[in-house]
mmCIF file of the C-alpha atoms, coordinates in Angstrom:
data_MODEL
# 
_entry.id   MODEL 
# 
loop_
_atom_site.group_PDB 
_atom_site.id 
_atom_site.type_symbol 
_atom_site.label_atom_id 
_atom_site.label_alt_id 
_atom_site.label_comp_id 
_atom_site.label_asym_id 
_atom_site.label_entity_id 
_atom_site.label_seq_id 
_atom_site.pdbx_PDB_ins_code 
_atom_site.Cartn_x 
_atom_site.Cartn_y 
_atom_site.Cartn_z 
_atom_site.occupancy 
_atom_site.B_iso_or_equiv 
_atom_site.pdbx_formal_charge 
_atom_site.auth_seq_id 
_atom_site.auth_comp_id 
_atom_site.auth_asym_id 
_atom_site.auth_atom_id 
_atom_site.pdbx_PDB_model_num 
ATOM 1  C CA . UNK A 1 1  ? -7.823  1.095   -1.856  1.00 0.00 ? 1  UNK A CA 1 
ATOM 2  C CA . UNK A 1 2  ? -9.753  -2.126  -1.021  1.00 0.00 ? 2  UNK A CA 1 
ATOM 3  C CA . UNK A 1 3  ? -8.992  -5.280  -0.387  1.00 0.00 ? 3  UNK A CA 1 
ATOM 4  C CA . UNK A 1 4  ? -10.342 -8.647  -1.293  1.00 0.00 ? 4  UNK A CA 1 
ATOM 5  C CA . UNK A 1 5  ? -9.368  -11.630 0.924   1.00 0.00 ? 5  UNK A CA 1 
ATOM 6  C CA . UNK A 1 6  ? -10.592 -15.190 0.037   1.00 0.00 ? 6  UNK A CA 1 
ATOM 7  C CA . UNK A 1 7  ? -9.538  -18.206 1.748   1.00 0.00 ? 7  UNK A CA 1 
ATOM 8  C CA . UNK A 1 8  ? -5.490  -17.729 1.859   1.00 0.00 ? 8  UNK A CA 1 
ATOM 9  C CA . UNK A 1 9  ? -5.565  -14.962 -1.038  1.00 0.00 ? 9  UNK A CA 1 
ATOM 10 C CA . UNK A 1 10 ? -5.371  -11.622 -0.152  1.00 0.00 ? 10 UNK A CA 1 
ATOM 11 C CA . UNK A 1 11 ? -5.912  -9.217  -3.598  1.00 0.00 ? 11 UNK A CA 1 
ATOM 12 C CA . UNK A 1 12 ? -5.476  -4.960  -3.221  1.00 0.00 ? 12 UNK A CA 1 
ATOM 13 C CA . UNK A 1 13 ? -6.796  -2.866  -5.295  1.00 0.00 ? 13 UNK A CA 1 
ATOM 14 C CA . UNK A 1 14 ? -7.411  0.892   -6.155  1.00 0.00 ? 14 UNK A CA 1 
ATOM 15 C CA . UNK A 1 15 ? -9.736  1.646   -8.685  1.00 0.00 ? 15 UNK A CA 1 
ATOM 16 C CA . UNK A 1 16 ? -10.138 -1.519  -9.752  1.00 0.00 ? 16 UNK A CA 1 
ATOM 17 C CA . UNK A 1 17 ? -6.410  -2.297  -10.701 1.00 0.00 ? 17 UNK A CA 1 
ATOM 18 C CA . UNK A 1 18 ? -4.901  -4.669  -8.881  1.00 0.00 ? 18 UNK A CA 1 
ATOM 19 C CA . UNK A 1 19 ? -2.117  -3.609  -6.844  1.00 0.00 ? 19 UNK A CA 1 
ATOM 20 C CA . UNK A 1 20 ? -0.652  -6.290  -4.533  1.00 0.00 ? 20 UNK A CA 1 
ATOM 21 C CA . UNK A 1 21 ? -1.792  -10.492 -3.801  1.00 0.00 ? 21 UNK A CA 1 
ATOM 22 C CA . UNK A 1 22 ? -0.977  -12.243 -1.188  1.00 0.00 ? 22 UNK A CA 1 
ATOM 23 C CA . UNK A 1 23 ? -0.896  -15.866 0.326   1.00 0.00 ? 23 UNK A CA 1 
ATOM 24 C CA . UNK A 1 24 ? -2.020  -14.458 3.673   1.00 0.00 ? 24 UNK A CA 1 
ATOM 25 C CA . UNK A 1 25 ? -1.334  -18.050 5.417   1.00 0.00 ? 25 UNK A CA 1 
ATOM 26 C CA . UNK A 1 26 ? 2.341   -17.995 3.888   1.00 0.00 ? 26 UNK A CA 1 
ATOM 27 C CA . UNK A 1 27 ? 3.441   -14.945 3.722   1.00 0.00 ? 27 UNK A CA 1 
ATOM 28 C CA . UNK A 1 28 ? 1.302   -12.844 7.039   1.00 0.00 ? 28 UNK A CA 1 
ATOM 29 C CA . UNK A 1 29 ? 4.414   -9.812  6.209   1.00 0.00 ? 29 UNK A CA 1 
ATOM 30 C CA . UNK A 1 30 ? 2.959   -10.000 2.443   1.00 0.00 ? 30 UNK A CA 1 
ATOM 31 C CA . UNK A 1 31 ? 6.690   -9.641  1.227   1.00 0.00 ? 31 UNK A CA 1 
ATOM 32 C CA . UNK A 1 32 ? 6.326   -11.662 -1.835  1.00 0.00 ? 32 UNK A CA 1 
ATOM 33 C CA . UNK A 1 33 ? 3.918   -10.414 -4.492  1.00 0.00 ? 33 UNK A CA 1 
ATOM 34 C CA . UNK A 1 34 ? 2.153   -13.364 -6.540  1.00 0.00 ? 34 UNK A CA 1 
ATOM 35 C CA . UNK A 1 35 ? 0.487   -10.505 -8.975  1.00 0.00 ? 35 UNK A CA 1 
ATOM 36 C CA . UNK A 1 36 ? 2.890   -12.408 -11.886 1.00 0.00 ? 36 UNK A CA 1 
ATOM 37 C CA . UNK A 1 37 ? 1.482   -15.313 -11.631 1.00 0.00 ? 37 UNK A CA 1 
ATOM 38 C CA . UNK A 1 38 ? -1.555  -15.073 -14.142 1.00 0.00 ? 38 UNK A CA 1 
ATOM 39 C CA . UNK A 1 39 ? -3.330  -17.546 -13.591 1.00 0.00 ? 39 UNK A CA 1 
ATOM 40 C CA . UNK A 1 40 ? -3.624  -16.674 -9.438  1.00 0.00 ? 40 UNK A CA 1 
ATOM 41 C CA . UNK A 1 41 ? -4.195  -13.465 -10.482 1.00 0.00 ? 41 UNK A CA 1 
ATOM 42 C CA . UNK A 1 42 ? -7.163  -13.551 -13.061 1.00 0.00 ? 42 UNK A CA 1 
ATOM 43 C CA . UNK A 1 43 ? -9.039  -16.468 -10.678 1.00 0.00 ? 43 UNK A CA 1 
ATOM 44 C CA . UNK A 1 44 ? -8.718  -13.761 -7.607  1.00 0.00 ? 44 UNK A CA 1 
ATOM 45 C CA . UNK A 1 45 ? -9.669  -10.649 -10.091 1.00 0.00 ? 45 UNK A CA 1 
ATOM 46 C CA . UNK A 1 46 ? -12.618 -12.511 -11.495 1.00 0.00 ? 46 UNK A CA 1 
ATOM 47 C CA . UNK A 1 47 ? -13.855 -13.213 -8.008  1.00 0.00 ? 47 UNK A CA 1 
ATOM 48 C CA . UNK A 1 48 ? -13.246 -9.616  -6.707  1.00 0.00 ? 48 UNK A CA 1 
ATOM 49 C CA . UNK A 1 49 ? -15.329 -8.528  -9.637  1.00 0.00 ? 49 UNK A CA 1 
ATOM 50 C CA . UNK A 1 50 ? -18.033 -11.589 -9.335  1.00 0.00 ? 50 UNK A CA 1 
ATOM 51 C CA . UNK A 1 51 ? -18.141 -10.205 -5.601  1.00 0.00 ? 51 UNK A CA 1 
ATOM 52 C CA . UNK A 1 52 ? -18.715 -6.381  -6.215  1.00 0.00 ? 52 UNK A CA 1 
ATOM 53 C CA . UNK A 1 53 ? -21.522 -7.169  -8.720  1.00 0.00 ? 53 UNK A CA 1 
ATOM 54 C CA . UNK A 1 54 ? -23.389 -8.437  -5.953  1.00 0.00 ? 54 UNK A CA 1 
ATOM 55 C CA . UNK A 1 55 ? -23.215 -5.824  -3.607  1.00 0.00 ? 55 UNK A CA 1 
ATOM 56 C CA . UNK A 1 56 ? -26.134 -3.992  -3.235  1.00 0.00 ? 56 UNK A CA 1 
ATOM 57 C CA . UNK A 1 57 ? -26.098 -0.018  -2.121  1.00 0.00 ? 57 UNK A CA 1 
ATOM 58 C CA . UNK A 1 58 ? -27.678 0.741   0.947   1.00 0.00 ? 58 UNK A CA 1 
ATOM 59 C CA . UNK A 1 59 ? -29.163 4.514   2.403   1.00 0.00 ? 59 UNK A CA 1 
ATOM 60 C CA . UNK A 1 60 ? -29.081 5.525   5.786   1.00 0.00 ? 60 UNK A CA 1 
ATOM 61 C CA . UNK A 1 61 ? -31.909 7.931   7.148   1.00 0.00 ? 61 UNK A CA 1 
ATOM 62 C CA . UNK A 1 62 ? -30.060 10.589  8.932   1.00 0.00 ? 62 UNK A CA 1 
ATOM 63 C CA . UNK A 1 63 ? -31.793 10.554  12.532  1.00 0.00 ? 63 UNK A CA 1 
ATOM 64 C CA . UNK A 1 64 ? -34.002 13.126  12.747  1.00 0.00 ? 64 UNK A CA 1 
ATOM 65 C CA . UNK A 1 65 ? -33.410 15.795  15.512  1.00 0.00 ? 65 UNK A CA 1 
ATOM 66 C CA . UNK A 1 66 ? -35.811 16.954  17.971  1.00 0.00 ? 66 UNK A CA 1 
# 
């Protein structure tokens, strides 16, 4: 699972599917699940996606023992 939070907005996801988004500011318990309301949830979707585009994978040299 991973989760996105922008401003107020709070999206969780697993695999890529959305699972759960929250007004974080509103709702701190997220109770109440705005995933039905479209238009939230394709503007916070989109910018999960726009955001993992730009991430960038990063190695890590083991230390080397001596």
């Amino acid at each position: 699972r991973q989760a996105y939070i922008v401003r107020d907005l709070k999206l969780i996801t697993s695999n890529g599917r959305p699972l759960g988004l929250y007004d974080i500011s509103k709702d701190p318990d997220e109770k109440h699940d705005l995933l039905d309301d479209r238009e939230l949830k394709n503007t916070a979707v989109a910018g999960f996606k726009a955001f993992r585009r730009e991430l960038k994978v990063v190695w890590v040299a083991e230390p080397k023992s001596n």
